[in-house]
Structures are given as C-alpha cells and as structure tokens.
C-alpha cells in the first residue's frame, strides 16, 4: 500500500506544477473566444481525454519511443521550450486578445464549433503544447524510467501511476470547464492582467525548459571532451 500511494502521489505532484491549469485557463479562454456551454464542456472533456492519453503514453512508452528515434530528453526540452516560449510571446504581444475579451463580455452571441473543428483544435494547440508541454512530457518520461522491474511492484506502480494521471487530467478538466466563471469573477481588467501575466510566465517557462535542455547538452559535451 505504501508503494501504491507513493506512486499515486508522485504523478500529480510532479505534473500539476508544470501543467498549471489554473494559470493557463485565461490563455485558454482567450484562444477559444466565446463558446456556448455545450461546446465549452465538450472541448474541456476532449482536452482532458487527449491529455490523459498523452501522459499515459509518455509515462509508459515515452522512453522507448525516444530511444528508438535516438532523441534524448534534453533535445525534447530544448525544442519544446522554444515552442512554448513562442506561444507565450505571441499571446503577450497580441493586442487583439484584449479586444476579444472585452467583446466577449459585451456580446450575447455564443460561438459554436463543428465536431471536426472541435476534435482538431482540442489537440493542437490546447492539449499540446498549451496544457501538456515538453516539460510535462519530460517529467512523465522520467517517471516512467523509474518503474520497478519486479513484476508485482511494476503492476502496483503502473496502476497507481495510471490513477495519478487520471487525477491530473480531472484537475485539467475542471479548471477548463469552469474557466469562464473565473473570468466573470475577475472581470475584464482582471482577466486581461491575468492573461498577460500568464503569457509572460509561459515565455519564462519556455526559456527555463530550453535552458535546462541546453545545460544538460553542454554537460554531456564537456563530459565527452574530458573523457
């Protein structure tokens, strides 16, 4: 039981600070625009499902996929950090988002997406890289590499990790599902301020992820030169 609960808690504790759905919620709202309640609920559900399978894949097969293509976690962090940083920079300098948020509050029209559009946009950019980014994937792969080799321990740890991933995606779902209520609570000015702050944090997070990967690559290079 100790092994089970330890493995269960490790997943959300390691992933949620990286996913940070509360801080990402304002960015999510600014990118979706006005949505009717049914579409908003379906989109949040689809994003949560996408994130669940991505995290499960990263935990259980991520290390094998990277090894197959000869890609290190450091490379994933560098490339992914650039993607995250660029997304944050775009939002930070996109003045149209402020107008969008103001018009959303003043408009009574609720947007509707087609089923195909919802499925397509729910993955990119909302599931990846906005929610599950390279930092989260790298952490998930790291968790997967620490699985025990003993069959019974591996089974218990795998079940606990799967439940931990489920708990993480449930948090993502509820944060996105009720993001509009947080927007109403903050108001127009508060929403814009939180959006800009979240976008800036996203830029900083992208730089931090890339730098972590670059630092590891430099260390590996120095080690090879010394040896």
mmCIF file of N, CA and C in Angstrom, residues 35-36 39 42 111-121:
data_model
loop_
_atom_site.group_PDB
_atom_site.id
_atom_site.type_symbol
_atom_site.label_atom_id
_atom_site.label_comp_id
_atom_site.label_asym_id
_atom_site.label_seq_id
_atom_site.Cartn_x
_atom_site.Cartn_y
_atom_site.Cartn_z
ATOM 1 N N UNK A 35 -17.812 30.726 -26.411
ATOM 2 C CA UNK A 35 -18.340 29.404 -26.723
ATOM 3 C C UNK A 35 -19.639 29.184 -25.964
ATOM 4 N N UNK A 36 -20.552 28.472 -26.587
ATOM 5 C CA UNK A 36 -21.772 28.120 -25.868
ATOM 6 C C UNK A 36 -21.437 27.052 -24.832
ATOM 7 N N UNK A 39 -20.591 23.425 -26.112
ATOM 8 C CA UNK A 39 -19.305 23.324 -26.807
ATOM 9 C C UNK A 39 -18.153 23.457 -25.832
ATOM 10 N N UNK A 42 -17.773 20.178 -23.994
ATOM 11 C CA UNK A 42 -17.207 19.147 -24.867
ATOM 12 C C UNK A 42 -15.727 19.395 -25.121
ATOM 13 N N UNK A 111 -20.429 31.235 -29.478
ATOM 14 C CA UNK A 111 -19.851 30.549 -30.614
ATOM 15 C C UNK A 111 -20.081 29.052 -30.538
ATOM 16 N N UNK A 112 -20.211 28.451 -31.718
ATOM 17 C CA UNK A 112 -20.367 27.013 -31.823
ATOM 18 C C UNK A 112 -19.336 26.486 -32.807
ATOM 19 N N UNK A 113 -18.701 25.377 -32.452
ATOM 20 C CA UNK A 113 -17.728 24.745 -33.329
ATOM 21 C C UNK A 113 -18.329 23.482 -33.910
ATOM 22 N N UNK A 114 -17.898 23.158 -35.114
ATOM 23 C CA UNK A 114 -18.307 21.879 -35.680
ATOM 24 C C UNK A 114 -17.564 20.758 -34.946
ATOM 25 N N UNK A 115 -18.047 19.531 -35.118
ATOM 26 C CA UNK A 115 -17.428 18.384 -34.463
ATOM 27 C C UNK A 115 -15.994 18.196 -34.939
ATOM 28 N N UNK A 116 -15.767 18.374 -36.247
ATOM 29 C CA UNK A 116 -14.432 18.210 -36.799
ATOM 30 C C UNK A 116 -13.483 19.293 -36.281
ATOM 31 N N UNK A 117 -13.973 20.538 -36.209
ATOM 32 C CA UNK A 117 -13.143 21.631 -35.715
ATOM 33 C C UNK A 117 -12.801 21.431 -34.251
ATOM 34 N N UNK A 118 -13.759 20.962 -33.469
ATOM 35 C CA UNK A 118 -13.516 20.728 -32.052
ATOM 36 C C UNK A 118 -12.467 19.641 -31.852
ATOM 37 N N UNK A 119 -12.554 18.553 -32.598
ATOM 38 C CA UNK A 119 -11.575 17.478 -32.471
ATOM 39 C C UNK A 119 -10.188 17.938 -32.891
ATOM 40 N N UNK A 120 -10.129 18.740 -33.955
ATOM 41 C CA UNK A 120 -8.835 19.186 -34.461
ATOM 42 C C UNK A 120 -8.165 20.169 -33.508
ATOM 43 N N UNK A 121 -8.907 21.175 -33.079
ATOM 44 C CA UNK A 121 -8.316 22.215 -32.244
ATOM 45 C C UNK A 121 -8.147 21.784 -30.795
#
